[in-house]
Short mmCIF file of C-alpha atoms and ligand atoms in Angstrom, two decimals:
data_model
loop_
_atom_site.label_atom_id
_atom_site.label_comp_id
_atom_site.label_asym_id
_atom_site.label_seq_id
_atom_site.Cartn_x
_atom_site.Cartn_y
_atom_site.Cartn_z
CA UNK A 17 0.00 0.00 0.00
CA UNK A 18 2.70 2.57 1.10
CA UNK A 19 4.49 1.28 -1.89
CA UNK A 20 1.61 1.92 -4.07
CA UNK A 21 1.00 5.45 -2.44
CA UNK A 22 5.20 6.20 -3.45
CA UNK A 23 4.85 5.17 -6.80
CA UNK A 24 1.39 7.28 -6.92
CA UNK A 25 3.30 10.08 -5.87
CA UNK A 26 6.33 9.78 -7.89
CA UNK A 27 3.93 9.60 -11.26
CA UNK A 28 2.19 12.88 -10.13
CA UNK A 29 4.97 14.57 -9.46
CA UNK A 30 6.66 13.66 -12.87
CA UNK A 31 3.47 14.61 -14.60
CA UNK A 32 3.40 18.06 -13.01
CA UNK A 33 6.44 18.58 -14.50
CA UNK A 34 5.87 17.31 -17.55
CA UNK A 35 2.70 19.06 -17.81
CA UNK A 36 3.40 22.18 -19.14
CA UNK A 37 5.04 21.73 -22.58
CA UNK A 38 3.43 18.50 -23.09
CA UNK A 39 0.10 19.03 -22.60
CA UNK A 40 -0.85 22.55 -23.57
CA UNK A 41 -0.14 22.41 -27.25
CA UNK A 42 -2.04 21.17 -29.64
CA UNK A 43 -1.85 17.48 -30.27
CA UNK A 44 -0.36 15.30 -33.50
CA UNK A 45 -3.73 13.13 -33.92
CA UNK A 46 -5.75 16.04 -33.78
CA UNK A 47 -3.66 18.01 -35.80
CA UNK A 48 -4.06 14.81 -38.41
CA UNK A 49 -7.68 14.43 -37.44
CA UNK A 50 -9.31 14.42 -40.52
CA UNK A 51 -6.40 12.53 -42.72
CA UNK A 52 -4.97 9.53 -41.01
CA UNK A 53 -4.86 7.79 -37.69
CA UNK A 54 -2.01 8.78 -35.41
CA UNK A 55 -0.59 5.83 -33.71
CA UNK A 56 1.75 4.09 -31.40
CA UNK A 57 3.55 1.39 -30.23
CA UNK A 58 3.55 0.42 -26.67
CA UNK A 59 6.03 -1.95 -24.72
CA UNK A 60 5.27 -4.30 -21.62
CA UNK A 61 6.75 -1.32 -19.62
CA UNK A 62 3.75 0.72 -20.53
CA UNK A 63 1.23 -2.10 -20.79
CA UNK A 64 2.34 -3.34 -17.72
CA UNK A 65 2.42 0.53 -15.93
CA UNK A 66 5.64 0.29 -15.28
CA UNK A 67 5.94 3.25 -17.15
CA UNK A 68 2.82 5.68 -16.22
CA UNK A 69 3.85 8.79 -17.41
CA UNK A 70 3.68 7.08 -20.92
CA UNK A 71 -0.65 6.63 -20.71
CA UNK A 72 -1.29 10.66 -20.39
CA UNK A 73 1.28 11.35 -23.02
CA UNK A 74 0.01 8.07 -25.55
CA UNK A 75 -3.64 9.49 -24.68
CA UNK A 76 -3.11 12.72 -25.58
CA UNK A 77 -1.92 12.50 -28.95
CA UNK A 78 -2.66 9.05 -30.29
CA UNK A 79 -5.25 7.49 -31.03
CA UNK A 80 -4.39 4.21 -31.88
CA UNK A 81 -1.91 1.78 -30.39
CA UNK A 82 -0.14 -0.98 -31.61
CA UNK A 83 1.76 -3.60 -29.17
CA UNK A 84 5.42 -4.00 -29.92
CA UNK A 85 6.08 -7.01 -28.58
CA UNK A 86 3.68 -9.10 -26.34
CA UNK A 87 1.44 -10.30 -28.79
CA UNK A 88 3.85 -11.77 -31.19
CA UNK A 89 3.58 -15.62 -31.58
CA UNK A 90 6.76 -15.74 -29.19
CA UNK A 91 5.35 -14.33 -26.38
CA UNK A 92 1.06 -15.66 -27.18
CA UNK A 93 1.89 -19.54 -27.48
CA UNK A 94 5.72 -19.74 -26.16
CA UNK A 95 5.09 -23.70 -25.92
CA UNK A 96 2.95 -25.29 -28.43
CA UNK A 97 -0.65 -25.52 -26.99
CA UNK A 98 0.05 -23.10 -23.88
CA UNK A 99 -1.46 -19.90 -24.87
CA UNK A 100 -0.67 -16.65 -22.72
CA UNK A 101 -2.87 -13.64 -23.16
CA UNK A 102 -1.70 -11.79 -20.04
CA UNK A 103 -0.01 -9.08 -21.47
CA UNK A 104 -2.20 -9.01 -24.66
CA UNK A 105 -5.36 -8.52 -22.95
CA UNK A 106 -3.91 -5.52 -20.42
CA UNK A 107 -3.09 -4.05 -24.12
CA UNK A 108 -6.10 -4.40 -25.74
CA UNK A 109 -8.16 -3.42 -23.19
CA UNK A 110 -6.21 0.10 -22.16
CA UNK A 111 -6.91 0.54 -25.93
CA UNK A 112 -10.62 -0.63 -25.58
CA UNK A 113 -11.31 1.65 -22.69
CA UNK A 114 -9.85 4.25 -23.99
CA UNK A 115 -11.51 3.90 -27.32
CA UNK A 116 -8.48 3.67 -29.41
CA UNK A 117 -7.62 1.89 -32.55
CA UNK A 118 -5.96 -1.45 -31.82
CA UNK A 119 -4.19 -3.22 -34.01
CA UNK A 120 -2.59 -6.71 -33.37
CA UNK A 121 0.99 -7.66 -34.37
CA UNK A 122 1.77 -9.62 -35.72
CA UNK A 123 0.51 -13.50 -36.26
CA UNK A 124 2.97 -15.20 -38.89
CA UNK A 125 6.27 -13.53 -38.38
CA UNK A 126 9.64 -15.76 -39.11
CA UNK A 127 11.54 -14.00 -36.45
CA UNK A 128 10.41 -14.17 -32.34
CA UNK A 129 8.06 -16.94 -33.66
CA UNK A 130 8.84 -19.94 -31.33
CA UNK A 131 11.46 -22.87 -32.01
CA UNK A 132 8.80 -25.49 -31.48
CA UNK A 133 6.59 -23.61 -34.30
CA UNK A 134 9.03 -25.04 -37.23
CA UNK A 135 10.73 -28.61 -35.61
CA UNK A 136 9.04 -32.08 -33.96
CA UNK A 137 10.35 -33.38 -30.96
CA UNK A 138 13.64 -34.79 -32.02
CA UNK A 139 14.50 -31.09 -33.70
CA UNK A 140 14.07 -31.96 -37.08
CA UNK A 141 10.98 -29.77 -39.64
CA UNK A 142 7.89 -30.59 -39.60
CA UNK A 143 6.28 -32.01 -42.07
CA UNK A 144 4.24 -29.53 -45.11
CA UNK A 145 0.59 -30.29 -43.15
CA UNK A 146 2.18 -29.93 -39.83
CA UNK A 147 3.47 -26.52 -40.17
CA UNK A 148 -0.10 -25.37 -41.86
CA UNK A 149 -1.91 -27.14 -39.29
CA UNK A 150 0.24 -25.56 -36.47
CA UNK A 151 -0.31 -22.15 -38.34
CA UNK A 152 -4.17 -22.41 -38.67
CA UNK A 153 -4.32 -23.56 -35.01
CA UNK A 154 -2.02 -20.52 -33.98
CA UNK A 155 -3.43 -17.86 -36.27
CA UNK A 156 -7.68 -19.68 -34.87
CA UNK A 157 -6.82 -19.20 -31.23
CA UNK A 158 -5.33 -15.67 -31.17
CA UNK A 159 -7.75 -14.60 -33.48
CA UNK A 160 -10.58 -15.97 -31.96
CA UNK A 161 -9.18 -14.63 -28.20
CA UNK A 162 -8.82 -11.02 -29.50
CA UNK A 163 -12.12 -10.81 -31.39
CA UNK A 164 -14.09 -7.47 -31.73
CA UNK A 165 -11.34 -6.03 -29.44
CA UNK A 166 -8.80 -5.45 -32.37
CA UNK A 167 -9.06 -3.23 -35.25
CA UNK A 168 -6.92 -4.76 -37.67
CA UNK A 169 -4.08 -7.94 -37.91
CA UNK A 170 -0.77 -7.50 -39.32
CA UNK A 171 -1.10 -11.09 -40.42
CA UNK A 172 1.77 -11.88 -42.28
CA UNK A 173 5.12 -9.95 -41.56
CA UNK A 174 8.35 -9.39 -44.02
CA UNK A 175 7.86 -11.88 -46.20
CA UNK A 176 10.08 -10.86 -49.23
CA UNK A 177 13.45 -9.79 -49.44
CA UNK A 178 14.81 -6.21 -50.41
CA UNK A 179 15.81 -7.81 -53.90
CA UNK A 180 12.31 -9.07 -54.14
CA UNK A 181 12.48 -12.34 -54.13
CA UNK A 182 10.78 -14.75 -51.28
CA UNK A 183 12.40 -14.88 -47.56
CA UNK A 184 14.24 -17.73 -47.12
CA UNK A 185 12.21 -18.09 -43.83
CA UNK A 186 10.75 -21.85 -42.22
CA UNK A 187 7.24 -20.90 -43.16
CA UNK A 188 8.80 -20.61 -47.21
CA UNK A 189 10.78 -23.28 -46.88
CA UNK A 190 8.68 -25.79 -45.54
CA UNK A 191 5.09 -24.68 -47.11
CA UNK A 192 6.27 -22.83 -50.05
CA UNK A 193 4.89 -19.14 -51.08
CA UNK A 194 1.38 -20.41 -50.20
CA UNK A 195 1.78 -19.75 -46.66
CA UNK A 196 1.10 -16.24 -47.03
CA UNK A 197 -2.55 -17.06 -48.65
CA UNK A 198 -3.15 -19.43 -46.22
CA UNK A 199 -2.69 -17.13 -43.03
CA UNK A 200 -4.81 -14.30 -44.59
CA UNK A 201 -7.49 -17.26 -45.11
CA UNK A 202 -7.26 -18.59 -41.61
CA UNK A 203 -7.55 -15.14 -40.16
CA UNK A 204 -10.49 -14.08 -42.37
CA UNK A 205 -12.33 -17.58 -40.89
CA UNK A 206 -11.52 -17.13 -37.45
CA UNK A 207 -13.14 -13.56 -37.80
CA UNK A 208 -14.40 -12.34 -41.06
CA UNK A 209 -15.17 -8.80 -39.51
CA UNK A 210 -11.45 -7.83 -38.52
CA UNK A 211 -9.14 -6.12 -41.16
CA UNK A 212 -6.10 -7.72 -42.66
CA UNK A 213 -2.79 -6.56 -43.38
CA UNK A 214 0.51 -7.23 -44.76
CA UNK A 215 3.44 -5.45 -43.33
CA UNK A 216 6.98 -4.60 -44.72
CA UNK A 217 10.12 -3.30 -44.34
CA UNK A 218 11.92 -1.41 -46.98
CA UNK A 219 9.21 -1.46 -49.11
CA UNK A 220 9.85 1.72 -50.30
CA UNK A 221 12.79 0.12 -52.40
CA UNK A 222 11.42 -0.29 -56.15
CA UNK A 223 12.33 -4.05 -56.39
CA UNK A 224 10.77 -4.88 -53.45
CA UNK A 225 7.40 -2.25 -54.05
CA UNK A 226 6.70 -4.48 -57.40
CA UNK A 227 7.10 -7.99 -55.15
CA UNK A 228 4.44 -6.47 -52.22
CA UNK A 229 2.03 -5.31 -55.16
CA UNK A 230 2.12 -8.93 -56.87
CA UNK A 231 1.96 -10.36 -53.48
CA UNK A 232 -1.02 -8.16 -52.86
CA UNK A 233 -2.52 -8.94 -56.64
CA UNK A 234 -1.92 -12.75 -56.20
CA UNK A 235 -4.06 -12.50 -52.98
CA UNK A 236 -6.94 -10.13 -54.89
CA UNK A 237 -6.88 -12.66 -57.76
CA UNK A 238 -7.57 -15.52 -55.38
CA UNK A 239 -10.37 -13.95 -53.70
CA UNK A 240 -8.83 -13.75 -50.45
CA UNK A 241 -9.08 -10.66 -48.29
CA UNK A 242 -6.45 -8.30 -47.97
CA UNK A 243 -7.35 -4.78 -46.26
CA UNK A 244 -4.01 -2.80 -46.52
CA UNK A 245 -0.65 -2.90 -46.78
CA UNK A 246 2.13 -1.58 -43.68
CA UNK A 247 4.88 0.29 -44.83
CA UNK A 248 6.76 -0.06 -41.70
CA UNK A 249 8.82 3.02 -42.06
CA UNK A 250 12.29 2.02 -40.37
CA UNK A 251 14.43 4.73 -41.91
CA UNK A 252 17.69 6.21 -41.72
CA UNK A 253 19.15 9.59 -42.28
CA UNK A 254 19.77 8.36 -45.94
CA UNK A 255 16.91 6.07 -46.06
CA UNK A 256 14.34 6.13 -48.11
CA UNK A 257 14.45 8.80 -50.87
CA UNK A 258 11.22 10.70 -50.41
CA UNK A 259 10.35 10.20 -53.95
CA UNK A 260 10.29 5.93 -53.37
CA UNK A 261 8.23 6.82 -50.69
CA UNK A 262 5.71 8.60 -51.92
CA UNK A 263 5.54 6.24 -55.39
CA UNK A 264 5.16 3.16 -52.94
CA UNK A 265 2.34 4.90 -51.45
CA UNK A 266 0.63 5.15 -54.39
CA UNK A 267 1.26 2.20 -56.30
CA UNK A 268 0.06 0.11 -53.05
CA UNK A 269 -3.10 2.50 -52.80
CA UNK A 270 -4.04 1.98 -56.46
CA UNK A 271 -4.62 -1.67 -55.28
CA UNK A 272 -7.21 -0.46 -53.93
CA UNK A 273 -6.11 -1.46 -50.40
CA UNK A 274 -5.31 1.51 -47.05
CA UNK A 275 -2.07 2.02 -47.02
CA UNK A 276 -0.37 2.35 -42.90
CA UNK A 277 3.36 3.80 -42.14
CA UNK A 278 3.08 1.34 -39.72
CA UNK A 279 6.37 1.41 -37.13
CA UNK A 280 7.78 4.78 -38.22
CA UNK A 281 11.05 5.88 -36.88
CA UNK A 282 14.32 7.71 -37.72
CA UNK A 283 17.43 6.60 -35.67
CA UNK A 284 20.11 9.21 -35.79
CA UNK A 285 23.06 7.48 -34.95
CA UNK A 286 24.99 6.27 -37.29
CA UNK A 287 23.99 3.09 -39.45
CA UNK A 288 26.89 0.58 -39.20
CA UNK A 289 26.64 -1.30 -42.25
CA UNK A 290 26.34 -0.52 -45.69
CA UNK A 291 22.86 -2.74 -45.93
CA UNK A 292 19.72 -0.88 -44.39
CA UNK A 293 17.81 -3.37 -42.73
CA UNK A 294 15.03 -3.76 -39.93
CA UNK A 295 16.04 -7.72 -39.80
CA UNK A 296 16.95 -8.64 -35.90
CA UNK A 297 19.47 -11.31 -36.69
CA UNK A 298 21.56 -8.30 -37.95
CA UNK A 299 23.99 -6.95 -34.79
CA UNK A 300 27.41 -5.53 -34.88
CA UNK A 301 29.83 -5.31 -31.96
CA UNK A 302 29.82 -1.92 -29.79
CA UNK A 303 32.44 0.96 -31.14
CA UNK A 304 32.60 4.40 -29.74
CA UNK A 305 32.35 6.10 -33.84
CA UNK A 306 28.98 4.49 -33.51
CA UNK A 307 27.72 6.13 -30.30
CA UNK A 308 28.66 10.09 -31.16
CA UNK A 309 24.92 11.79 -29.52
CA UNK A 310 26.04 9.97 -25.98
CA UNK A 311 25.83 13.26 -24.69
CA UNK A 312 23.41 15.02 -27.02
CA UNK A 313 22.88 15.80 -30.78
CA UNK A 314 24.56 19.39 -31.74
CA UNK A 315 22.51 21.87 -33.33
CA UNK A 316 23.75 21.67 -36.65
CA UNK A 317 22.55 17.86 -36.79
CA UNK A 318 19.41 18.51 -35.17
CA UNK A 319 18.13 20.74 -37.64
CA UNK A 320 19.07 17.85 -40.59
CA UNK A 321 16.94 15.73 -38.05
CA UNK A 322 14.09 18.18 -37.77
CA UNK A 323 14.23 18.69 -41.47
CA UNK A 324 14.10 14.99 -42.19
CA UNK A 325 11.13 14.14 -40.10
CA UNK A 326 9.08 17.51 -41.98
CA UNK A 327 9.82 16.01 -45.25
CA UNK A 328 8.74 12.50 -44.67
CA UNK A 329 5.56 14.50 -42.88
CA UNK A 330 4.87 16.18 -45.89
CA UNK A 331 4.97 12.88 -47.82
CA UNK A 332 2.49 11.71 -45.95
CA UNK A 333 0.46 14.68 -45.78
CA UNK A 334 0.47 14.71 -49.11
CA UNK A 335 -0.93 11.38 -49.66
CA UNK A 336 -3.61 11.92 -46.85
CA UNK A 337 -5.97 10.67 -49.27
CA UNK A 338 -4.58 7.14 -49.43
CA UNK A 339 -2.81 6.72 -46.00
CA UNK A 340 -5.15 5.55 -43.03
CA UNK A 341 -2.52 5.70 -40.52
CA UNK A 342 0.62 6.26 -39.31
CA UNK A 343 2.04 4.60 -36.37
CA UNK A 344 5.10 5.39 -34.69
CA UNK A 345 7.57 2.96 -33.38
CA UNK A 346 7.84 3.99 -29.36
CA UNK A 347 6.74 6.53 -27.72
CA UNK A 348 10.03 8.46 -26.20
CA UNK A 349 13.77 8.23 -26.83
CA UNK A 350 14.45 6.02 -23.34
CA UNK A 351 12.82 3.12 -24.40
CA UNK A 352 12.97 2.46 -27.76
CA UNK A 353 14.66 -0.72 -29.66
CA UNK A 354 17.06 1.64 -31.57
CA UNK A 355 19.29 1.86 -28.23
CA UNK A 356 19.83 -1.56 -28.34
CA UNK A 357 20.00 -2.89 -31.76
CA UNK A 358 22.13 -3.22 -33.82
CA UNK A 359 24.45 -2.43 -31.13
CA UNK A 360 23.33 -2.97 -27.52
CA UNK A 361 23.60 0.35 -25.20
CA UNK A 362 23.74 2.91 -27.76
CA UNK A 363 21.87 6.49 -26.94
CA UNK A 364 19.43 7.24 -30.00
CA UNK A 365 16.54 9.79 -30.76
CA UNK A 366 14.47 7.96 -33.28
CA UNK A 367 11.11 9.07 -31.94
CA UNK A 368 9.12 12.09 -31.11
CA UNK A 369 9.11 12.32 -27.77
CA UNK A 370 12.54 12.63 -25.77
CA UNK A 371 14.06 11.13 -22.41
CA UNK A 372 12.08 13.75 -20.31
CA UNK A 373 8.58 12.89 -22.29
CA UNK A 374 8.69 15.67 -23.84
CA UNK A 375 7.85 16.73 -27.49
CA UNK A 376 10.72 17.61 -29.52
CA UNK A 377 10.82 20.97 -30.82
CA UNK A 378 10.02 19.33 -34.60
CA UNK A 379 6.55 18.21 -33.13
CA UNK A 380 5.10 21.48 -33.02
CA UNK A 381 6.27 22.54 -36.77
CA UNK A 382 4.53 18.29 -37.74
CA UNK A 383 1.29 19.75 -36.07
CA UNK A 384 1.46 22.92 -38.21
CA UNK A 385 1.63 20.56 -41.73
CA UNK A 386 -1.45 18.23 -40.15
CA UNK A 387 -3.66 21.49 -39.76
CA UNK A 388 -2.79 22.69 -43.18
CA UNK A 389 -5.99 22.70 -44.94
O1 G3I B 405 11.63 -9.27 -22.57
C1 G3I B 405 12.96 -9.78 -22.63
C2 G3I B 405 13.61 -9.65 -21.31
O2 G3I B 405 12.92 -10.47 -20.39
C3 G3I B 405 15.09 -10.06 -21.44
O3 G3I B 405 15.73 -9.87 -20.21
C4 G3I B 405 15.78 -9.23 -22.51
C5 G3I B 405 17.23 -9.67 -22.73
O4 G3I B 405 17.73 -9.18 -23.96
O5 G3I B 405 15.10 -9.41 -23.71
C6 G3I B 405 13.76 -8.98 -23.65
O6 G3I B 405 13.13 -9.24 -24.85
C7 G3I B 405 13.49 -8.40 -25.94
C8 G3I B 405 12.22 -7.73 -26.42
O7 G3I B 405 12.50 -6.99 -27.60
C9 G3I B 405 11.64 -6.77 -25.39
O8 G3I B 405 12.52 -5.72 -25.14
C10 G3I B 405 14.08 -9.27 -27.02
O9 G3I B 405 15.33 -9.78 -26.60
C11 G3I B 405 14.27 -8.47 -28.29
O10 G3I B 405 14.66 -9.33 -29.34
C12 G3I B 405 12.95 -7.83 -28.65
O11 G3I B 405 13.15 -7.03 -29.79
C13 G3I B 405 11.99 -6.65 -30.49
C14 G3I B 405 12.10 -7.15 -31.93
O12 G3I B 405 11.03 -6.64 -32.72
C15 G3I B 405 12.02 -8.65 -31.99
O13 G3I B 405 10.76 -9.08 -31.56
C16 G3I B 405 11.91 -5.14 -30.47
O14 G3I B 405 11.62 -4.72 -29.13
C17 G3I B 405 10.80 -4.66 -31.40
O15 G3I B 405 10.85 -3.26 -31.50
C18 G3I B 405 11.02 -5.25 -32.78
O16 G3I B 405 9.94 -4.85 -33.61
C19 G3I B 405 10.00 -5.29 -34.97
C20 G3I B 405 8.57 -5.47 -35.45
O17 G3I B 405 7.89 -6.38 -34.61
C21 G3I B 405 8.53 -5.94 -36.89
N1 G3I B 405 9.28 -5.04 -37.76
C22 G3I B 405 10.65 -4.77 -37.35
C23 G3I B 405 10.69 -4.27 -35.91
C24 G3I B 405 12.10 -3.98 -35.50
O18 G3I B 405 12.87 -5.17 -35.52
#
């Protein structure tokens, strides 16, 4: 109780202080109120309130959520058969009672998807049947649990490659391309009223635009429901060029599908490798030239920061008409996966908000392009 009454305490007194730049300007969803969804990801930290200051600041200028982590195959069947919802369910419903948009992420995913997912009990693949029956079963259940709580389902996650072929992932190898029809088919059954989306990395990059929009036309052809497409927006200070962007945009939108920036963020530390990826296998071993912000980011760089985030704004302001949402990935620069991957321990500023919750200077001047008429 007296523990409680600390931590109380503690959370008040850190929202008095972040009260007065944070909350008395106007805010980025309604800025973007009548264009696109404004959304966010949230961590266990948050879900969990381990992190309370996050809830005013998510409420106040999201309005939809997205969970990072905890309902990922990983963390919703970690043994085959045991199903944990925990974490899921304290998610959905802070977004439920707070009436915001929840989408779940993400059901068939080759990475944080479970060892047992792919092998039988001596290690080695499961069969073709297995593998679709253990999908169906995986993709039924969650489904099913999260019904008419959740918005939308990134069902199938990163399936191609940058080149734009297919992902050399378990799920390819052992079912073949199919897999992707059959978990938008096995969603769609376990709840024909929730949307249905494929998400993406670096699907700005022209080889691999033309393999989402045959992915996406394959689907259509086949009569199997497909509600939008996630652009997940991992870029760099080099990455993308605004004009791949915006022509992704639109060749996904004139498949007649919504089209999501769906785990937006710009990491401004340096990229160590000449390959941008957002693939989690990728690490690199900690150097000093790759930490320089460790004490802050000097003027000059913020303002090629600032500008950076305006333009890719402006993109997507521009393309209002066909983008239903844009979700960023984290809420503030403390807890965010950019400080720990590639490199573990690094200090970034990929996100809007900073260490102190506080908007950046740059949010103000992203408000001022949503209210443009
Ligand atoms: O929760 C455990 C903790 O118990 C343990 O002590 C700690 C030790 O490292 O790990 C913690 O789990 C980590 C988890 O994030 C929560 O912080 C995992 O190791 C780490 O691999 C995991 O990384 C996540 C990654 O996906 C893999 O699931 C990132 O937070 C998350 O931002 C990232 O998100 C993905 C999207 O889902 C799909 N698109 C790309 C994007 C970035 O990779």
């Amino acid at each position: 109780m007296k523990k409680l009454a600390i931590i109380t305490f503690a959370s008040a007194l850190l929202m008095v202080q972040c009260t007065p730049k944070t909350f008395n300007q106007p805010s980025l969803k309604d800025a973007f109120a009548n264009k696109f969804l404004i959304g966010v990801a949230l961590n266990t930290q948050q879900i969990n309130g381990n992190d309370s200051i996050a809830i005013p600041l998510t409420l106040k200028h999201f309005n939809s959520i997205v969970a990072e982590n905890c309902m990922k195959a990983e963390n919703t069947q970690p043994k085959q058969g045991v199903f944990t919802f925990d974490d899921g369910d304290k998610f959905v419903n802070f977004g439920i009672e707070n009436n915001l948009n929840v989408i779940g992420h993400c059901l068939i995913w080759h990475s944080q998807a479970p060892r047992w997912f792919f092998t039988d009990s001596l290690g080695n693949d499961v069969s073709r049947d297995t593998l679709i029956e253990r999908m169906r079963t995986h993709i039924d259940t969650v489904v099913k649990h999260f019904k008419g709580r959740v918005h939308g389902w990134d069902v199938v996650n990163e399936a191609l490659t940058d080149e734009g072929g297919w992902r050399e992932s378990k799920f390819y190898k052992i079912i073949g391309p199919e897999y992707v029809e059959l978990a938008f088919k096995f969603a769609y059954q376990a709840d024909s009223t929730v949307e249905l989306y494929y998400n993406e990395f670096n699907n700005e990059k022209p080889a691999k635009r033309e393999a989402t929009v045959n992915l996406v036309k394959n689907l259509q052809a086949k009569g199997i429901r497909i509600d939008g497409i996630g652009v997940q927006g991992h870029y760099t200070m080099d990455f993308p060029e605004f004009a791949d962007l915006d022509a992704s945009i639109k060749a996904f939108a004139a498949l007649g599908v919504q089209v999501m920036i769906t785990e937006l963020d710009l990491p401004v530390i340096p990229w160590p490798s000449e390959t941008v990826t957002a693939d989690i296998s990728f690490s690199v071993e900690a150097q000093e030239k790759y930490n320089p912000y460790a004490n802050g980011i000097p003027d000059s760089m913020q303002q090629i920061i600032d500008q950076r985030w305006l333009s890719i704004f402006e993109v997507l302001n521009n393309n209002a008409d066909a983008v239903s949402r844009v979700t960023l990935w984290g809420l503030h620069d403390n807890q965010t996966w950019r400080n720990n991957w590639p490199i573990k321990g690094r200090k970034d500023y990929p996100v809007l908000f900073d260490r102190q919750y506080q908007p950046k200077p740059v949010v103000s001047k992203i408000i001022e392009i949503g209210l443009k008429p």
